PDB file of C-alpha atoms in Angstrom:
ATOM      1  CA  UNK A   1       0.000   0.000   0.000  1.00 56.00           C
ATOM      2  CA  UNK A   2       2.163   2.810  -1.295  1.00 53.00           C
ATOM      3  CA  UNK A   3       1.508   6.551  -1.423  1.00 53.00           C
ATOM      4  CA  UNK A   4       3.939   9.310  -2.325  1.00 64.00           C
ATOM      5  CA  UNK A   5       2.260  11.617   0.213  1.00 74.00           C
ATOM      6  CA  UNK A   6       3.026  10.440   3.798  1.00 77.00           C
ATOM      7  CA  UNK A   7      -0.159  12.152   5.012  1.00 85.00           C
ATOM      8  CA  UNK A   8      -2.317  10.032   2.712  1.00 90.00           C
ATOM      9  CA  UNK A   9      -3.482   6.436   3.212  1.00 92.00           C
ATOM     10  CA  UNK A  10      -4.453   4.241   0.299  1.00 92.00           C
ATOM     11  CA  UNK A  11      -7.917   2.667   0.594  1.00 93.00           C
ATOM     12  CA  UNK A  12      -8.194   1.328  -2.954  1.00 91.00           C
ATOM     13  CA  UNK A  13      -6.750   1.481  -6.432  1.00 87.00           C
ATOM     14  CA  UNK A  14      -5.935   5.176  -7.038  1.00 88.00           C
ATOM     15  CA  UNK A  15      -8.039   6.060  -3.983  1.00 92.00           C
ATOM     16  CA  UNK A  16      -6.513   7.809  -0.963  1.00 93.00           C
ATOM     17  CA  UNK A  17      -7.729   9.445   2.214  1.00 94.00           C
ATOM     18  CA  UNK A  18      -6.077  11.790   4.679  1.00 94.00           C
ATOM     19  CA  UNK A  19      -4.320   9.973   7.524  1.00 94.00           C
ATOM     20  CA  UNK A  20      -5.833  12.392  10.046  1.00 94.00           C
ATOM     21  CA  UNK A  21      -9.363  11.644   8.783  1.00 96.00           C
ATOM     22  CA  UNK A  22      -8.778   7.898   9.005  1.00 96.00           C
ATOM     23  CA  UNK A  23      -7.348   8.196  12.543  1.00 96.00           C
ATOM     24  CA  UNK A  24     -10.312  10.329  13.597  1.00 96.00           C
ATOM     25  CA  UNK A  25     -12.717   7.706  12.271  1.00 97.00           C
ATOM     26  CA  UNK A  26     -10.676   4.987  13.961  1.00 97.00           C
ATOM     27  CA  UNK A  27     -10.973   6.781  17.292  1.00 97.00           C
ATOM     28  CA  UNK A  28     -14.770   6.929  16.883  1.00 97.00           C
ATOM     29  CA  UNK A  29     -14.799   3.271  15.840  1.00 97.00           C
ATOM     30  CA  UNK A  30     -12.901   2.167  18.947  1.00 97.00           C
ATOM     31  CA  UNK A  31     -15.043   4.280  21.276  1.00 97.00           C
ATOM     32  CA  UNK A  32     -18.091   2.520  19.867  1.00 96.00           C
ATOM     33  CA  UNK A  33     -16.572  -0.920  20.543  1.00 96.00           C
ATOM     34  CA  UNK A  34     -14.779   0.070  23.759  1.00 95.00           C
ATOM     35  CA  UNK A  35     -13.859  -3.035  25.741  1.00 93.00           C
ATOM     36  CA  UNK A  36     -15.093  -5.354  22.988  1.00 94.00           C
ATOM     37  CA  UNK A  37     -13.367  -7.814  20.648  1.00 95.00           C
ATOM     38  CA  UNK A  38     -13.955  -5.575  17.619  1.00 95.00           C
ATOM     39  CA  UNK A  39     -11.699  -2.790  18.875  1.00 96.00           C
ATOM     40  CA  UNK A  40      -8.862  -2.169  16.424  1.00 97.00           C
ATOM     41  CA  UNK A  41      -5.171  -1.516  17.023  1.00 96.00           C
ATOM     42  CA  UNK A  42      -2.932   0.681  14.908  1.00 96.00           C
ATOM     43  CA  UNK A  43       0.761   1.352  14.488  1.00 95.00           C
ATOM     44  CA  UNK A  44       3.108   3.003  12.018  1.00 93.00           C
ATOM     45  CA  UNK A  45       5.897   1.264  10.159  1.00 91.00           C
ATOM     46  CA  UNK A  46       8.237   3.457   8.120  1.00 87.00           C
ATOM     47  CA  UNK A  47       5.600   6.182   8.087  1.00 86.00           C
ATOM     48  CA  UNK A  48       2.822   3.833   6.927  1.00 91.00           C
ATOM     49  CA  UNK A  49      -0.316   3.584   9.065  1.00 94.00           C
ATOM     50  CA  UNK A  50      -1.377  -0.016   9.715  1.00 95.00           C
ATOM     51  CA  UNK A  51      -4.692  -0.901  11.365  1.00 97.00           C
ATOM     52  CA  UNK A  52      -5.396  -4.459  12.466  1.00 97.00           C
ATOM     53  CA  UNK A  53      -8.103  -6.437  14.215  1.00 96.00           C
ATOM     54  CA  UNK A  54     -11.314  -8.353  13.626  1.00 97.00           C
ATOM     55  CA  UNK A  55     -13.641  -7.500  10.761  1.00 97.00           C
ATOM     56  CA  UNK A  56     -17.268  -8.628  10.910  1.00 97.00           C
ATOM     57  CA  UNK A  57     -18.500 -10.176   7.669  1.00 96.00           C
ATOM     58  CA  UNK A  58     -22.124 -11.160   7.129  1.00 96.00           C
ATOM     59  CA  UNK A  59     -23.090 -14.169   5.028  1.00 94.00           C
ATOM     60  CA  UNK A  60     -25.060 -13.210   1.934  1.00 93.00           C
ATOM     61  CA  UNK A  61     -24.670 -16.338  -0.214  1.00 92.00           C
ATOM     62  CA  UNK A  62     -27.770 -17.800  -1.833  1.00 89.00           C
ATOM     63  CA  UNK A  63     -26.332 -21.100  -3.061  1.00 88.00           C
ATOM     64  CA  UNK A  64     -24.747 -23.967  -1.090  1.00 86.00           C
ATOM     65  CA  UNK A  65     -20.975 -23.924  -0.706  1.00 86.00           C
ATOM     66  CA  UNK A  66     -18.684 -26.926  -0.413  1.00 84.00           C
ATOM     67  CA  UNK A  67     -16.189 -27.534   2.369  1.00 80.00           C
ATOM     68  CA  UNK A  68     -12.845 -29.286   2.074  1.00 73.00           C
ATOM     69  CA  UNK A  69     -12.684 -32.640   3.820  1.00 64.00           C
ATOM     70  CA  UNK A  70      -9.073 -33.707   3.208  1.00 57.00           C
ATOM     71  CA  UNK A  71      -6.180 -32.934   5.539  1.00 47.00           C
ATOM     72  CA  UNK A  72      -4.040 -29.846   4.901  1.00 50.00           C
ATOM     73  CA  UNK A  73      -1.116 -32.042   3.852  1.00 47.00           C
ATOM     74  CA  UNK A  74      -3.278 -33.745   1.249  1.00 46.00           C
ATOM     75  CA  UNK A  75      -4.743 -30.470   0.057  1.00 46.00           C
ATOM     76  CA  UNK A  76      -1.291 -29.128  -0.762  1.00 51.00           C
ATOM     77  CA  UNK A  77      -2.407 -25.540  -0.152  1.00 51.00           C
ATOM     78  CA  UNK A  78      -0.012 -22.941   1.271  1.00 51.00           C
ATOM     79  CA  UNK A  79      -0.760 -21.750   4.795  1.00 45.00           C
ATOM     80  CA  UNK A  80      -2.064 -18.183   5.096  1.00 44.00           C
ATOM     81  CA  UNK A  81      -0.434 -15.533   7.254  1.00 40.00           C
ATOM     82  CA  UNK A  82      -0.576 -15.888  11.011  1.00 34.00           C
ATOM     83  CA  UNK A  83      -3.151 -13.114  11.159  1.00 36.00           C
ATOM     84  CA  UNK A  84      -5.696 -15.431   9.605  1.00 37.00           C
ATOM     85  CA  UNK A  85      -5.051 -18.153  12.153  1.00 36.00           C
ATOM     86  CA  UNK A  86      -5.556 -16.024  15.246  1.00 36.00           C
ATOM     87  CA  UNK A  87      -9.210 -15.067  14.815  1.00 36.00           C
ATOM     88  CA  UNK A  88     -10.924 -15.177  18.182  1.00 37.00           C
ATOM     89  CA  UNK A  89     -14.067 -16.845  16.959  1.00 36.00           C
ATOM     90  CA  UNK A  90     -12.537 -19.584  14.795  1.00 40.00           C
ATOM     91  CA  UNK A  91     -14.939 -22.442  14.174  1.00 38.00           C
ATOM     92  CA  UNK A  92     -14.152 -25.954  15.350  1.00 40.00           C
ATOM     93  CA  UNK A  93     -12.362 -27.803  12.616  1.00 37.00           C
ATOM     94  CA  UNK A  94     -13.599 -31.110  11.328  1.00 35.00           C
ATOM     95  CA  UNK A  95     -10.719 -32.931  13.006  1.00 41.00           C
ATOM     96  CA  UNK A  96     -11.502 -31.353  16.394  1.00 42.00           C
ATOM     97  CA  UNK A  97     -15.139 -32.316  16.126  1.00 38.00           C
ATOM     98  CA  UNK A  98     -14.239 -35.858  15.140  1.00 40.00           C
ATOM     99  CA  UNK A  99     -11.644 -36.204  17.897  1.00 43.00           C
ATOM    100  CA  UNK A 100     -14.125 -34.981  20.513  1.00 43.00           C
ATOM    101  CA  UNK A 101     -16.604 -37.535  19.259  1.00 45.00           C
ATOM    102  CA  UNK A 102     -13.989 -40.279  19.444  1.00 46.00           C
ATOM    103  CA  UNK A 103     -13.011 -39.428  22.994  1.00 46.00           C
ATOM    104  CA  UNK A 104     -16.637 -39.619  24.143  1.00 46.00           C
ATOM    105  CA  UNK A 105     -17.002 -43.203  22.910  1.00 45.00           C
ATOM    106  CA  UNK A 106     -15.725 -46.112  24.936  1.00 44.00           C
ATOM    107  CA  UNK A 107     -14.558 -49.450  23.673  1.00 41.00           C
ATOM    108  CA  UNK A 108     -17.874 -51.209  24.228  1.00 46.00           C
ATOM    109  CA  UNK A 109     -19.698 -48.672  22.043  1.00 49.00           C
ATOM    110  CA  UNK A 110     -17.284 -49.173  19.139  1.00 48.00           C
ATOM    111  CA  UNK A 111     -17.675 -52.930  19.344  1.00 47.00           C
ATOM    112  CA  UNK A 112     -21.461 -52.597  19.202  1.00 51.00           C
ATOM    113  CA  UNK A 113     -21.324 -50.350  16.150  1.00 49.00           C
ATOM    114  CA  UNK A 114     -18.802 -52.431  14.179  1.00 49.00           C
ATOM    115  CA  UNK A 115     -21.400 -54.677  12.516  1.00 54.00           C
ATOM    116  CA  UNK A 116     -23.572 -51.740  11.443  1.00 51.00           C
ATOM    117  CA  UNK A 117     -20.589 -49.808  10.073  1.00 51.00           C
ATOM    118  CA  UNK A 118     -19.479 -52.766   7.940  1.00 52.00           C
ATOM    119  CA  UNK A 119     -22.958 -53.111   6.427  1.00 51.00           C
ATOM    120  CA  UNK A 120     -23.282 -49.417   5.607  1.00 48.00           C
ATOM    121  CA  UNK A 121     -19.752 -49.099   4.216  1.00 48.00           C
ATOM    122  CA  UNK A 122     -20.507 -51.958   1.779  1.00 49.00           C
ATOM    123  CA  UNK A 123     -23.502 -50.024   0.513  1.00 47.00           C
ATOM    124  CA  UNK A 124     -21.579 -46.750   0.259  1.00 45.00           C
ATOM    125  CA  UNK A 125     -18.898 -48.328  -1.964  1.00 48.00           C
ATOM    126  CA  UNK A 126     -21.457 -48.374  -4.761  1.00 48.00           C
ATOM    127  CA  UNK A 127     -22.057 -44.609  -4.516  1.00 44.00           C
ATOM    128  CA  UNK A 128     -20.135 -42.120  -6.720  1.00 47.00           C
ATOM    129  CA  UNK A 129     -17.474 -40.222  -4.770  1.00 46.00           C
ATOM    130  CA  UNK A 130     -16.150 -36.714  -5.282  1.00 46.00           C
ATOM    131  CA  UNK A 131     -13.074 -34.898  -4.044  1.00 46.00           C
ATOM    132  CA  UNK A 132     -14.885 -33.690  -0.951  1.00 43.00           C
ATOM    133  CA  UNK A 133     -16.592 -36.990  -0.059  1.00 45.00           C
ATOM    134  CA  UNK A 134     -15.742 -38.277   3.385  1.00 43.00           C
ATOM    135  CA  UNK A 135     -13.166 -41.052   3.245  1.00 45.00           C
ATOM    136  CA  UNK A 136     -12.499 -43.397   6.134  1.00 41.00           C
ATOM    137  CA  UNK A 137      -9.195 -42.490   7.763  1.00 44.00           C
ATOM    138  CA  UNK A 138      -7.180 -43.099  10.934  1.00 44.00           C
ATOM    139  CA  UNK A 139      -7.889 -40.698  13.782  1.00 44.00           C
ATOM    140  CA  UNK A 140      -6.034 -41.437  17.024  1.00 48.00           C
ATOM    141  CA  UNK A 141      -5.463 -44.986  15.838  1.00 44.00           C
ATOM    142  CA  UNK A 142      -9.164 -45.700  15.207  1.00 43.00           C
ATOM    143  CA  UNK A 143     -10.968 -46.155  11.919  1.00 41.00           C
ATOM    144  CA  UNK A 144     -13.628 -43.517  11.190  1.00 37.00           C
ATOM    145  CA  UNK A 145     -16.622 -45.459   9.846  1.00 39.00           C
ATOM    146  CA  UNK A 146     -19.436 -44.329   7.590  1.00 36.00           C
ATOM    147  CA  UNK A 147     -22.033 -44.500  10.371  1.00 41.00           C
ATOM    148  CA  UNK A 148     -19.981 -42.323  12.694  1.00 42.00           C
ATOM    149  CA  UNK A 149     -19.501 -39.692   9.980  1.00 39.00           C
ATOM    150  CA  UNK A 150     -23.226 -39.639   9.378  1.00 43.00           C
ATOM    151  CA  UNK A 151     -23.939 -39.068  13.053  1.00 44.00           C
ATOM    152  CA  UNK A 152     -21.142 -36.555  13.669  1.00 45.00           C
ATOM    153  CA  UNK A 153     -22.652 -33.266  12.491  1.00 48.00           C
ATOM    154  CA  UNK A 154     -20.515 -30.189  12.999  1.00 51.00           C
ATOM    155  CA  UNK A 155     -21.873 -26.740  13.837  1.00 49.00           C
ATOM    156  CA  UNK A 156     -20.629 -23.636  12.007  1.00 49.00           C
ATOM    157  CA  UNK A 157     -21.807 -20.501  13.824  1.00 46.00           C
ATOM    158  CA  UNK A 158     -24.931 -22.374  14.852  1.00 45.00           C
ATOM    159  CA  UNK A 159     -25.640 -23.817  11.388  1.00 47.00           C
ATOM    160  CA  UNK A 160     -25.298 -27.544  10.736  1.00 50.00           C
ATOM    161  CA  UNK A 161     -24.039 -29.193   7.610  1.00 54.00           C
ATOM    162  CA  UNK A 162     -23.852 -32.753   6.370  1.00 55.00           C
ATOM    163  CA  UNK A 163     -20.440 -34.446   6.621  1.00 59.00           C
ATOM    164  CA  UNK A 164     -21.245 -36.890   3.856  1.00 62.00           C
ATOM    165  CA  UNK A 165     -21.914 -34.256   1.209  1.00 62.00           C
ATOM    166  CA  UNK A 166     -19.776 -31.458   2.747  1.00 69.00           C
ATOM    167  CA  UNK A 167     -22.460 -28.970   1.667  1.00 77.00           C
ATOM    168  CA  UNK A 168     -22.860 -25.910   3.866  1.00 76.00           C
ATOM    169  CA  UNK A 169     -25.417 -23.106   3.493  1.00 80.00           C
ATOM    170  CA  UNK A 170     -25.024 -20.356   6.122  1.00 84.00           C
ATOM    171  CA  UNK A 171     -28.157 -18.450   7.035  1.00 88.00           C
ATOM    172  CA  UNK A 172     -28.456 -15.168   5.175  1.00 90.00           C
ATOM    173  CA  UNK A 173     -27.407 -12.315   7.457  1.00 93.00           C
ATOM    174  CA  UNK A 174     -25.570 -14.474  10.004  1.00 93.00           C
ATOM    175  CA  UNK A 175     -22.205 -13.049  11.012  1.00 94.00           C
ATOM    176  CA  UNK A 176     -18.646 -14.315  11.202  1.00 93.00           C
ATOM    177  CA  UNK A 177     -15.359 -12.456  11.494  1.00 94.00           C
ATOM    178  CA  UNK A 178     -11.767 -12.638  10.334  1.00 94.00           C
ATOM    179  CA  UNK A 179      -8.578 -11.089  11.694  1.00 95.00           C
ATOM    180  CA  UNK A 180      -6.939  -8.875   9.072  1.00 96.00           C
ATOM    181  CA  UNK A 181      -5.058  -5.600   8.688  1.00 96.00           C
ATOM    182  CA  UNK A 182      -5.534  -2.481   6.592  1.00 95.00           C
ATOM    183  CA  UNK A 183      -2.758  -3.518   4.177  1.00 94.00           C
ATOM    184  CA  UNK A 184      -4.752  -6.528   2.973  1.00 96.00           C
ATOM    185  CA  UNK A 185      -6.742  -6.157  -0.234  1.00 96.00           C
ATOM    186  CA  UNK A 186     -10.221  -7.527  -0.872  1.00 95.00           C
ATOM    187  CA  UNK A 187      -8.736 -10.498  -2.744  1.00 94.00           C
ATOM    188  CA  UNK A 188      -6.428 -11.339   0.180  1.00 95.00           C
ATOM    189  CA  UNK A 189      -9.199 -11.002   2.763  1.00 95.00           C
ATOM    190  CA  UNK A 190     -11.377 -13.295   0.668  1.00 93.00           C
ATOM    191  CA  UNK A 191      -8.708 -16.001   0.562  1.00 93.00           C
ATOM    192  CA  UNK A 192      -8.178 -15.817   4.335  1.00 93.00           C
ATOM    193  CA  UNK A 193     -11.924 -16.039   4.968  1.00 91.00           C
ATOM    194  CA  UNK A 194     -12.388 -19.046   2.687  1.00 90.00           C
ATOM    195  CA  UNK A 195      -9.367 -20.745   4.251  1.00 89.00           C
ATOM    196  CA  UNK A 196     -10.796 -20.226   7.738  1.00 88.00           C
ATOM    197  CA  UNK A 197     -13.921 -22.194   6.821  1.00 83.00           C
ATOM    198  CA  UNK A 198     -12.067 -24.650   4.532  1.00 84.00           C
ATOM    199  CA  UNK A 199     -14.316 -23.646   1.629  1.00 87.00           C
ATOM    200  CA  UNK A 200     -13.564 -25.444  -1.639  1.00 87.00           C
ATOM    201  CA  UNK A 201     -15.158 -22.865  -3.937  1.00 89.00           C
ATOM    202  CA  UNK A 202     -12.866 -20.467  -5.790  1.00 90.00           C
ATOM    203  CA  UNK A 203     -12.463 -16.970  -4.274  1.00 90.00           C
ATOM    204  CA  UNK A 204     -13.417 -15.609  -7.703  1.00 90.00           C
ATOM    205  CA  UNK A 205     -16.982 -16.804  -7.098  1.00 92.00           C
ATOM    206  CA  UNK A 206     -17.465 -14.351  -4.233  1.00 94.00           C
ATOM    207  CA  UNK A 207     -17.306 -10.619  -3.575  1.00 94.00           C
ATOM    208  CA  UNK A 208     -17.409  -8.347  -0.568  1.00 96.00           C
ATOM    209  CA  UNK A 209     -20.205  -5.807  -0.651  1.00 95.00           C
ATOM    210  CA  UNK A 210     -21.104  -2.928   1.685  1.00 95.00           C
ATOM    211  CA  UNK A 211     -24.873  -2.720   2.090  1.00 94.00           C
ATOM    212  CA  UNK A 212     -26.552   0.257   3.743  1.00 93.00           C
ATOM    213  CA  UNK A 213     -29.944   0.230   5.425  1.00 90.00           C
ATOM    214  CA  UNK A 214     -30.945   2.894   2.883  1.00 88.00           C
ATOM    215  CA  UNK A 215     -30.642   0.249   0.169  1.00 88.00           C
ATOM    216  CA  UNK A 216     -27.366   1.574  -1.217  1.00 91.00           C
ATOM    217  CA  UNK A 217     -24.935  -1.186  -2.268  1.00 92.00           C
ATOM    218  CA  UNK A 218     -21.279  -0.900  -3.110  1.00 93.00           C
ATOM    219  CA  UNK A 219     -19.166  -3.814  -4.344  1.00 94.00           C
ATOM    220  CA  UNK A 220     -15.549  -3.751  -3.208  1.00 95.00           C
ATOM    221  CA  UNK A 221     -12.978  -4.030  -5.984  1.00 94.00           C
ATOM    222  CA  UNK A 222     -10.172  -6.641  -5.722  1.00 93.00           C
ATOM    223  CA  UNK A 223      -7.610  -3.930  -4.869  1.00 94.00           C
ATOM    224  CA  UNK A 224      -9.716  -2.133  -2.252  1.00 96.00           C
ATOM    225  CA  UNK A 225      -8.732  -2.335   1.426  1.00 97.00           C
ATOM    226  CA  UNK A 226     -11.786  -3.624   3.361  1.00 97.00           C
ATOM    227  CA  UNK A 227     -10.678  -2.802   6.906  1.00 97.00           C
ATOM    228  CA  UNK A 228      -9.879   0.822   6.073  1.00 96.00           C
ATOM    229  CA  UNK A 229     -13.182   1.150   4.229  1.00 96.00           C
ATOM    230  CA  UNK A 230     -15.052  -0.334   7.187  1.00 97.00           C
ATOM    231  CA  UNK A 231     -13.490   2.250   9.501  1.00 97.00           C
ATOM    232  CA  UNK A 232     -14.479   5.060   7.139  1.00 96.00           C
ATOM    233  CA  UNK A 233     -18.038   3.727   6.928  1.00 95.00           C
ATOM    234  CA  UNK A 234     -18.340   3.961  10.710  1.00 94.00           C
ATOM    235  CA  UNK A 235     -18.770   1.261  13.346  1.00 95.00           C
ATOM    236  CA  UNK A 236     -22.569   0.981  13.526  1.00 95.00           C
ATOM    237  CA  UNK A 237     -23.805  -2.121  11.727  1.00 95.00           C
ATOM    238  CA  UNK A 238     -27.354  -0.802  11.921  1.00 94.00           C
ATOM    239  CA  UNK A 239     -26.255   1.688   9.256  1.00 94.00           C
ATOM    240  CA  UNK A 240     -24.060  -0.489   7.036  1.00 95.00           C
ATOM    241  CA  UNK A 241     -22.750  -4.046   6.956  1.00 96.00           C
ATOM    242  CA  UNK A 242     -20.108  -5.875   4.950  1.00 96.00           C
ATOM    243  CA  UNK A 243     -21.510  -8.948   3.194  1.00 96.00           C
ATOM    244  CA  UNK A 244     -19.889 -11.923   1.488  1.00 95.00           C
ATOM    245  CA  UNK A 245     -21.971 -12.606  -1.628  1.00 94.00           C
ATOM    246  CA  UNK A 246     -21.758 -14.500  -4.894  1.00 94.00           C
ATOM    247  CA  UNK A 247     -20.257 -12.182  -7.493  1.00 91.00           C
ATOM    248  CA  UNK A 248     -23.082 -12.795  -9.953  1.00 91.00           C
ATOM    249  CA  UNK A 249     -25.643 -11.856  -7.284  1.00 87.00           C
ATOM    250  CA  UNK A 250     -24.147  -8.444  -6.492  1.00 86.00           C
ATOM    251  CA  UNK A 251     -25.979  -5.497  -8.026  1.00 85.00           C
ATOM    252  CA  UNK A 252     -24.640  -2.068  -7.169  1.00 86.00           C
ATOM    253  CA  UNK A 253     -27.231   0.504  -6.116  1.00 86.00           C
ATOM    254  CA  UNK A 254     -26.226   4.161  -5.972  1.00 85.00           C
ATOM    255  CA  UNK A 255     -27.436   6.525  -3.276  1.00 80.00           C
ATOM    256  CA  UNK A 256     -29.762   8.323  -5.702  1.00 79.00           C
ATOM    257  CA  UNK A 257     -31.395   5.088  -6.859  1.00 78.00           C
ATOM    258  CA  UNK A 258     -31.639   3.834  -3.265  1.00 78.00           C
ATOM    259  CA  UNK A 259     -33.847   6.834  -2.408  1.00 77.00           C
ATOM    260  CA  UNK A 260     -36.408   5.663  -4.962  1.00 74.00           C
ATOM    261  CA  UNK A 261     -36.502   1.893  -4.365  1.00 72.00           C
ATOM    262  CA  UNK A 262     -37.921   2.415  -0.864  1.00 72.00           C
ATOM    263  CA  UNK A 263     -41.228   3.645  -2.311  1.00 73.00           C
ATOM    264  CA  UNK A 264     -44.259   1.519  -3.116  1.00 78.00           C
ATOM    265  CA  UNK A 265     -44.753   0.122  -6.628  1.00 80.00           C
ATOM    266  CA  UNK A 266     -47.401   2.681  -7.779  1.00 83.00           C
ATOM    267  CA  UNK A 267     -45.101   5.541  -6.759  1.00 81.00           C
ATOM    268  CA  UNK A 268     -42.190   3.993  -8.629  1.00 77.00           C
ATOM    269  CA  UNK A 269     -44.349   3.551 -11.724  1.00 83.00           C
ATOM    270  CA  UNK A 270     -45.256   7.248 -11.647  1.00 85.00           C
ATOM    271  CA  UNK A 271     -41.551   8.139 -11.350  1.00 78.00           C
ATOM    272  CA  UNK A 272     -40.765   6.009 -14.399  1.00 83.00           C
ATOM    273  CA  UNK A 273     -43.577   7.648 -16.374  1.00 86.00           C
ATOM    274  CA  UNK A 274     -42.249  11.137 -15.551  1.00 84.00           C
ATOM    275  CA  UNK A 275     -38.699  10.143 -16.495  1.00 82.00           C
ATOM    276  CA  UNK A 276     -39.961   8.823 -19.836  1.00 86.00           C
ATOM    277  CA  UNK A 277     -41.812  12.081 -20.453  1.00 86.00           C
ATOM    278  CA  UNK A 278     -38.684  14.104 -19.713  1.00 86.00           C
ATOM    279  CA  UNK A 279     -36.637  11.863 -21.985  1.00 85.00           C
ATOM    280  CA  UNK A 280     -39.154  12.310 -24.798  1.00 84.00           C
ATOM    281  CA  UNK A 281     -39.146  16.105 -24.309  1.00 84.00           C
ATOM    282  CA  UNK A 282     -35.337  16.149 -24.514  1.00 84.00           C
ATOM    283  CA  UNK A 283     -35.417  14.054 -27.685  1.00 83.00           C
ATOM    284  CA  UNK A 284     -38.040  16.362 -29.168  1.00 79.00           C
ATOM    285  CA  UNK A 285     -35.973  19.429 -28.229  1.00 82.00           C
ATOM    286  CA  UNK A 286     -32.898  17.929 -29.917  1.00 81.00           C
ATOM    287  CA  UNK A 287     -34.881  17.198 -33.078  1.00 79.00           C
ATOM    288  CA  UNK A 288     -36.282  20.717 -33.037  1.00 79.00           C
ATOM    289  CA  UNK A 289     -32.791  22.238 -32.786  1.00 82.00           C
ATOM    290  CA  UNK A 290     -31.523  20.124 -35.672  1.00 81.00           C
ATOM    291  CA  UNK A 291     -34.484  21.049 -37.911  1.00 76.00           C
ATOM    292  CA  UNK A 292     -34.121  24.766 -37.186  1.00 78.00           C
ATOM    293  CA  UNK A 293     -30.376  24.539 -37.917  1.00 78.00           C
ATOM    294  CA  UNK A 294     -31.043  23.089 -41.358  1.00 73.00           C
ATOM    295  CA  UNK A 295     -33.778  25.668 -42.009  1.00 75.00           C
ATOM    296  CA  UNK A 296     -31.259  28.493 -41.409  1.00 77.00           C
ATOM    297  CA  UNK A 297     -28.602  26.972 -43.648  1.00 69.00           C
TER     298      UNK A 297
END
């Protein structure tokens, strides 16, 4: 995040804001969340202002998303920065949930389930398998059977998903958070967020969008800086929220348009009729000017 002016802070591609304005907004932001987990810290490194902390992101996806089920070593994906691993509200990973389930079962229970697991696993061998299908594997020296996977449902922010299909659909408007800093772009924040939830979908399928209660919507560009923009928007989530949405579902709504869409349908229809009349009058005026010009020539 480079700027030739030391008193300016970059908040997007070719977009800058005064450092004093950003610090003033940050002070208001932290007063609002005083004593809470969403308070932000800041420091300067070589004259560059860096803000860091938790960013609330609301789920706005309409379609199911798929979760990774293989181990990190098998996935072969690079680890993200440490900032992404220190979020205070990290969800329980699949391995933690499975291990907890294993520890709660004694030897007599496993022996009783063995016959049922063998019967169900024989049936499951005939089913088509995908990359994210649950495969039996060793956990603490024990074999994870099909029946146990079916019973072991994991909760993500209060929403359950099916281990067998690895399909997860968070409730619209439910909130999660991710630890980031103001030097991270939208694209980087997206990768950290998807990594946190082990989401298989490509980051390109999603966008971050700021939605106001007025109806105004603004899609963040890949090179925008979400945390800085959140600070500038203000802390109150009753006024605006940052949503994770499918890119093809995001429709930007300007402030001017947002003032109209709050009205009832008959009112909107009358607005459209007036706009059409004005457009026709402008077209007629243009034609009139052209005709008069040729009449004088």
